Each structure stands twice: as C-alpha cells, then as structure tokens.
mmCIF file of C-alpha atoms in Angstrom:
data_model
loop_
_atom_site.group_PDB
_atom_site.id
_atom_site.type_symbol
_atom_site.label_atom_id
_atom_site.label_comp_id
_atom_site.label_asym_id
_atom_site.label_seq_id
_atom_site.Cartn_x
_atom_site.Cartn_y
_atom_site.Cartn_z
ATOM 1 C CA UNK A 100 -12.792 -22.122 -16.010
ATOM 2 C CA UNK A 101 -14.943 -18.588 -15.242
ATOM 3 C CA UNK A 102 -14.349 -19.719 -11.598
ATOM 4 C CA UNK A 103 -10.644 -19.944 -12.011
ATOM 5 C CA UNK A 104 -10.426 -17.059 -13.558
ATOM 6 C CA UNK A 105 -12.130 -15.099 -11.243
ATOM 7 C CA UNK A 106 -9.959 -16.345 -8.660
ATOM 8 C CA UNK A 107 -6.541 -15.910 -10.019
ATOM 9 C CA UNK A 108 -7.023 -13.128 -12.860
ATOM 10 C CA UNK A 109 -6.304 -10.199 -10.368
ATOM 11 C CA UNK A 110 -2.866 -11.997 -9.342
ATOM 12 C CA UNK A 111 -1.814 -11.305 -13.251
ATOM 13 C CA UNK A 112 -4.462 -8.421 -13.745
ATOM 14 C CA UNK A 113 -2.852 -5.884 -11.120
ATOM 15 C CA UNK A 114 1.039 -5.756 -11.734
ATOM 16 C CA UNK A 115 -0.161 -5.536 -15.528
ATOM 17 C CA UNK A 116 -2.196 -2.789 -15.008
ATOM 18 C CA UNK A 117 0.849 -0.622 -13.068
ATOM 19 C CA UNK A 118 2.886 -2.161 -15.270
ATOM 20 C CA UNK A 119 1.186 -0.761 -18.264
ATOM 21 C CA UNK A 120 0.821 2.598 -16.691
ATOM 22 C CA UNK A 121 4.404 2.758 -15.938
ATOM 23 C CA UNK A 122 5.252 1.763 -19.447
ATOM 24 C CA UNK A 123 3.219 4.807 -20.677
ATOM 25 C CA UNK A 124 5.003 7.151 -18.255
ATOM 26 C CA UNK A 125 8.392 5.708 -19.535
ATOM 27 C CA UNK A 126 6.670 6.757 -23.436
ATOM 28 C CA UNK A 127 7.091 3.341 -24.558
ATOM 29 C CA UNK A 128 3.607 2.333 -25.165
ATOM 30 C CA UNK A 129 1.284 5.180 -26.145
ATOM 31 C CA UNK A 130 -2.434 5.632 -24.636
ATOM 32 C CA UNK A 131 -4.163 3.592 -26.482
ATOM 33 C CA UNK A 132 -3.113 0.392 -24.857
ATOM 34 C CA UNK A 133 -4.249 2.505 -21.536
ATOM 35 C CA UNK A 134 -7.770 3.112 -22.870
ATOM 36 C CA UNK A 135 -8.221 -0.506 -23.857
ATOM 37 C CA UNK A 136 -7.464 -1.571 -19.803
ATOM 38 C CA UNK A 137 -9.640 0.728 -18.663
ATOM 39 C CA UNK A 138 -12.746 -0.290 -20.888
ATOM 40 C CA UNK A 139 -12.049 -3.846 -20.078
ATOM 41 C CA UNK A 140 -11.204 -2.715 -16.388
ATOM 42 C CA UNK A 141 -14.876 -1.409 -16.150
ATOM 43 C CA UNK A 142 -16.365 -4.718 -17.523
ATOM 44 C CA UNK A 143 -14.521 -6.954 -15.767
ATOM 45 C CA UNK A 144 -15.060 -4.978 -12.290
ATOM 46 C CA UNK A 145 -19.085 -5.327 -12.880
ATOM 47 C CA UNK A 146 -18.858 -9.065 -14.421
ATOM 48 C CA UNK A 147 -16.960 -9.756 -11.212
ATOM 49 C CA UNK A 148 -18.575 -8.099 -8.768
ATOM 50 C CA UNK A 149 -22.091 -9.402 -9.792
ATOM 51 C CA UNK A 150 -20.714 -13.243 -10.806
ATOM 52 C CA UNK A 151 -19.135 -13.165 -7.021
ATOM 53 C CA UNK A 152 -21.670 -10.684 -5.563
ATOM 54 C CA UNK A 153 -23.114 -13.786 -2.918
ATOM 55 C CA UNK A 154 -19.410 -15.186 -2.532
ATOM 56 C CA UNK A 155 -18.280 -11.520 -0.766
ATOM 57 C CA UNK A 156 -20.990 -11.193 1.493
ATOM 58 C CA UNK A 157 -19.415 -11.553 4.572
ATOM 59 C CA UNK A 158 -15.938 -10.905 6.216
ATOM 60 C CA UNK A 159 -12.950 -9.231 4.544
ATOM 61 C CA UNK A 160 -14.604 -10.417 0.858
ATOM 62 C CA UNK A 161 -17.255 -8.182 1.753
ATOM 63 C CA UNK A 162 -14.577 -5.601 2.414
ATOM 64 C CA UNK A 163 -13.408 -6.564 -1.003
ATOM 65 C CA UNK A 164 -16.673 -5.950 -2.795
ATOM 66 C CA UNK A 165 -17.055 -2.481 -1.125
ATOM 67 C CA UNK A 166 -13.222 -1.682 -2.740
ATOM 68 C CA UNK A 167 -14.528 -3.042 -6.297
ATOM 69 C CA UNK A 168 -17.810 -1.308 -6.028
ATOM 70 C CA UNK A 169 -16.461 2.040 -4.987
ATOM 71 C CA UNK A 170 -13.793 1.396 -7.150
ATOM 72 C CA UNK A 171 -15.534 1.347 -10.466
ATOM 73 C CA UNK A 172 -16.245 4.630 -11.325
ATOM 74 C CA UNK A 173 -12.627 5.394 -11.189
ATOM 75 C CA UNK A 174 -12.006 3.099 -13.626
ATOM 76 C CA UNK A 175 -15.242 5.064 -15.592
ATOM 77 C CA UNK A 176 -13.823 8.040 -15.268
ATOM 78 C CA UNK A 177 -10.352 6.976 -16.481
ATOM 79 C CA UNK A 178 -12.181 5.408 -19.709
ATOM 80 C CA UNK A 179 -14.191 8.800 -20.407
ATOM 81 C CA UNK A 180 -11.248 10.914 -20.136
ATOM 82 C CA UNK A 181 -10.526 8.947 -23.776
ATOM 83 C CA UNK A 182 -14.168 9.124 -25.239
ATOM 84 C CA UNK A 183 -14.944 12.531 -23.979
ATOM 85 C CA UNK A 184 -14.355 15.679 -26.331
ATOM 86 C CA UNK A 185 -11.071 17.906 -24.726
ATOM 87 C CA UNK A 186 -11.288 15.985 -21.148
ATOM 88 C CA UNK A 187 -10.288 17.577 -18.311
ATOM 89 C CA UNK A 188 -7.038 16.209 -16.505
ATOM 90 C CA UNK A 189 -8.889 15.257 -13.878
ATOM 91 C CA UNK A 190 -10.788 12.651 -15.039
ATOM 92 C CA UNK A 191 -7.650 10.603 -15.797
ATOM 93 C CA UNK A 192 -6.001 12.119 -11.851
ATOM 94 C CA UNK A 193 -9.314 10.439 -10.518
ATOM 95 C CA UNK A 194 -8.980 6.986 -11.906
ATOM 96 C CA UNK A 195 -5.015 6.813 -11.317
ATOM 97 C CA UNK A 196 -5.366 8.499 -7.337
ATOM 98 C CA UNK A 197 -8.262 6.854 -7.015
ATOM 99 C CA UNK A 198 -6.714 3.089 -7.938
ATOM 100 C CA UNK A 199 -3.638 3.687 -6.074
ATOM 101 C CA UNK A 200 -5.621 4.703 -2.611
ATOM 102 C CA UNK A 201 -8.784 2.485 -3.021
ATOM 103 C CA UNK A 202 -7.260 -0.665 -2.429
ATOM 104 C CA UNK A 203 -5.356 0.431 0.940
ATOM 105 C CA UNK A 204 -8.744 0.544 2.508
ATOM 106 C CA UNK A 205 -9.404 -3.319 1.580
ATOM 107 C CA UNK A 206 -5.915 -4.214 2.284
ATOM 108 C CA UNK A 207 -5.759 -2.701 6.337
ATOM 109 C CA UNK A 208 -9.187 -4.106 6.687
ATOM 110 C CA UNK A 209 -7.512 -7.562 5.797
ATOM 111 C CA UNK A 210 -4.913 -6.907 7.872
ATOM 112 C CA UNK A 211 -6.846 -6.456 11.453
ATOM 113 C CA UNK A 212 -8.933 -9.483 9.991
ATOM 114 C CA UNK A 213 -6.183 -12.084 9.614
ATOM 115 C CA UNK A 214 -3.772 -13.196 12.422
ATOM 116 C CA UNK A 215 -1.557 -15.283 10.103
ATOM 117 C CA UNK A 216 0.279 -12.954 7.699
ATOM 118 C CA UNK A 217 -1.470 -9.557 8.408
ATOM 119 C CA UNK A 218 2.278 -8.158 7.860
ATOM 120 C CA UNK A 219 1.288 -8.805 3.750
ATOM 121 C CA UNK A 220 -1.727 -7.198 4.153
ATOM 122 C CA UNK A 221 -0.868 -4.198 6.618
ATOM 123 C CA UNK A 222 2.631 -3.487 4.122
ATOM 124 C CA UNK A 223 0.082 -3.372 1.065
ATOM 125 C CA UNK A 224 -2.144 -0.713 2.607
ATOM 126 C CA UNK A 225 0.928 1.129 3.765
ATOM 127 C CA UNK A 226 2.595 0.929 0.392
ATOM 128 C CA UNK A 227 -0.650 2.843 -1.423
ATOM 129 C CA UNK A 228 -0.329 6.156 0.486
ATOM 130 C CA UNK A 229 3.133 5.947 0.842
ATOM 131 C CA UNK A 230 3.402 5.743 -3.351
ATOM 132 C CA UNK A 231 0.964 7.652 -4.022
ATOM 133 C CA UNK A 232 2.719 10.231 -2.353
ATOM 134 C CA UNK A 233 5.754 9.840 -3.929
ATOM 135 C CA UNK A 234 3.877 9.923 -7.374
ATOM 136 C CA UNK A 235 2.192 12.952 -6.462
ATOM 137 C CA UNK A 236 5.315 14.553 -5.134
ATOM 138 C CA UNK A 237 7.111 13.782 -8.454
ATOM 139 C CA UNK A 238 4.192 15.077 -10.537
ATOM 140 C CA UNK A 239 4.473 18.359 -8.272
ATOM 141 C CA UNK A 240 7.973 19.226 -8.732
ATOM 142 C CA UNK A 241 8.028 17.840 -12.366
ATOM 143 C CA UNK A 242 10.055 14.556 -11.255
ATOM 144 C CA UNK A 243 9.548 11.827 -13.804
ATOM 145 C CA UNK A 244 11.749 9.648 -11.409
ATOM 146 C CA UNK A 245 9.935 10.168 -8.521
ATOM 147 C CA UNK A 246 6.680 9.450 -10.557
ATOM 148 C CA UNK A 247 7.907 6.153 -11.652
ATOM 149 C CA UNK A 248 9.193 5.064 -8.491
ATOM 150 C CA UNK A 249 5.279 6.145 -6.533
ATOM 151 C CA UNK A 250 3.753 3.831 -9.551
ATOM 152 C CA UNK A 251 6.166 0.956 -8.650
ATOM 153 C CA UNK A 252 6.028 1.284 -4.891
ATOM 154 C CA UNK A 253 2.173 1.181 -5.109
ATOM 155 C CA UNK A 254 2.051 -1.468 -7.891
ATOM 156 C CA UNK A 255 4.712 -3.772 -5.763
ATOM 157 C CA UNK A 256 2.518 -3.459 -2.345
ATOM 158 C CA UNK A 257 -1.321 -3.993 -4.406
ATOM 159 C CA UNK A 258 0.740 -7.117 -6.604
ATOM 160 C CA UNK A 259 1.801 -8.882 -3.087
ATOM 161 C CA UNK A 260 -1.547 -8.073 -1.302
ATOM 162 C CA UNK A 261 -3.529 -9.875 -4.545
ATOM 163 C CA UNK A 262 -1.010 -12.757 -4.835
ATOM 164 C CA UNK A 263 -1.177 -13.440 -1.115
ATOM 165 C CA UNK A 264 -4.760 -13.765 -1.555
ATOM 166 C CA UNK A 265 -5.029 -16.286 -4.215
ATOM 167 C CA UNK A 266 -2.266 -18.233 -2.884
ATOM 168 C CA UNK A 267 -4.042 -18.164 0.492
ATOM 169 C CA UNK A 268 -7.125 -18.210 -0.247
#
C-alpha cells in the first residue's frame, strides 16, 4: 500500500496543495490548515525521497529527486515562518516562489527526455514561470485577481505534469 501511495499521492497531493493556498488567498480557510501542509509537506518530501532514493537514480527520476531534494527547504522555510517568533515575509515568499518555480526545472528536463507526450511536460514547465509571474505581478500592483489566477495557472500546469506521470508511468 506504501508503494501505491508513493506512486499516486502527488497526483491528489499537488492540486490540493494550490488548491489550499488559493483557498487561503480567497480568506476562506485561515492559516492554520496552511501550516499543517507544510509540516506534513516536509515529512512526506524526506519519507519519499529516502523510501524511493534507489528507484530515482537514473534518468528523469533522478531529475525528480534533485526537484524534491532542493525542494525541501522551501517547504522548511514555509513551516518556520509559523513556528518562528514575528517571521519575516520572506520565509513564507520562499516556500510559495520557490514551489511554483522548482518544479519547472523537473518538468523541461522531462520534456527533452520523453518523445511521446513531451507537449505535457514542456506546457508544465512553461506554466510555472508564466504563473508565477502573474502571481507576482498581482502581488506588485495589489491585484488579488491576478494573484489567484498566477496560483491557478501554476497549480493547473504542476497538476497535469504529476497526473501524466502516474498515469504514464
């Protein structure tokens, strides 16, 4: 059953993570929910990575494993901006820039890897900058709109990159 999880969580995991931070944006779920994903975000990243460690040593797994090793400390940082005193903004700005980028890089490596259905992969790493930028443009000019529509550009690309790979693979 571990096994089966491991394979299929992220399908449900990642549109309910940008689902949940949307839902916080919209104010109708406070932070709290948002601290709880991130502490089990952080456990589940290392129980994953080290139950699958030999699994993603080579090809675009291993390009996987780089994403969810690199990508741990943003979910850290997003879990001490709750448990740290007065936390600077930026702790929470690294874990949500950080999550939205990070996977791009394992989603264009996938891409130039695959010759079947590298259009998934190479409109999943495009859709991470591009909503990113549209969340960070909304934040700029105070656009809540804007905001909302960079979380659900970037959680619609990272949600058909992770279901293409567990119905694929």
């Amino acid at each position: 059953m571990f096994r089966r999880a491991r394979e299929s969580g992220p399908a449900l995991l990642i549109p309910s993570a940008w689902g949940l931070v949307a839902a916080v944006h919209l104010g109708v779920v406070t932070t709290r929910p948002v601290f709880v994903m991130h502490a089990v975000m952080s456990v589940l990243l290392v129980a994953f990575a080290a139950a699958s460690w030999r699994e993603m040593d080579s090809g675009v797994l291993r390009a996987w494993r780089a994403v969810i090793v690199a990508g741990t400390p943003f979910a850290v940082a997003g879990l001490a901006g709750f448990v740290v005193p007065d936390p600077p903004t930026a702790l929470f700005a690294l874990a949500l820039f950080g999550w939205m980028l990070l996977p791009a890089a394992g989603f264009g490596y996938t891409a130039r890897e695959l010759s079947a259905g590298a259009w998934v992969y190479a409109a999943a790493a495009a859709g991470c900058p591009t909503g990113t930028g549209l969340y960070a443009y909304g934040a700029l000019v105070g656009s809540p709109a804007a905001q909302l529509a960079g979380l659900a550009v970037v959680g619609a690309a990272q949600t058909a990159g992770i279901v293409d790979a567990v119905v694929r693979f």
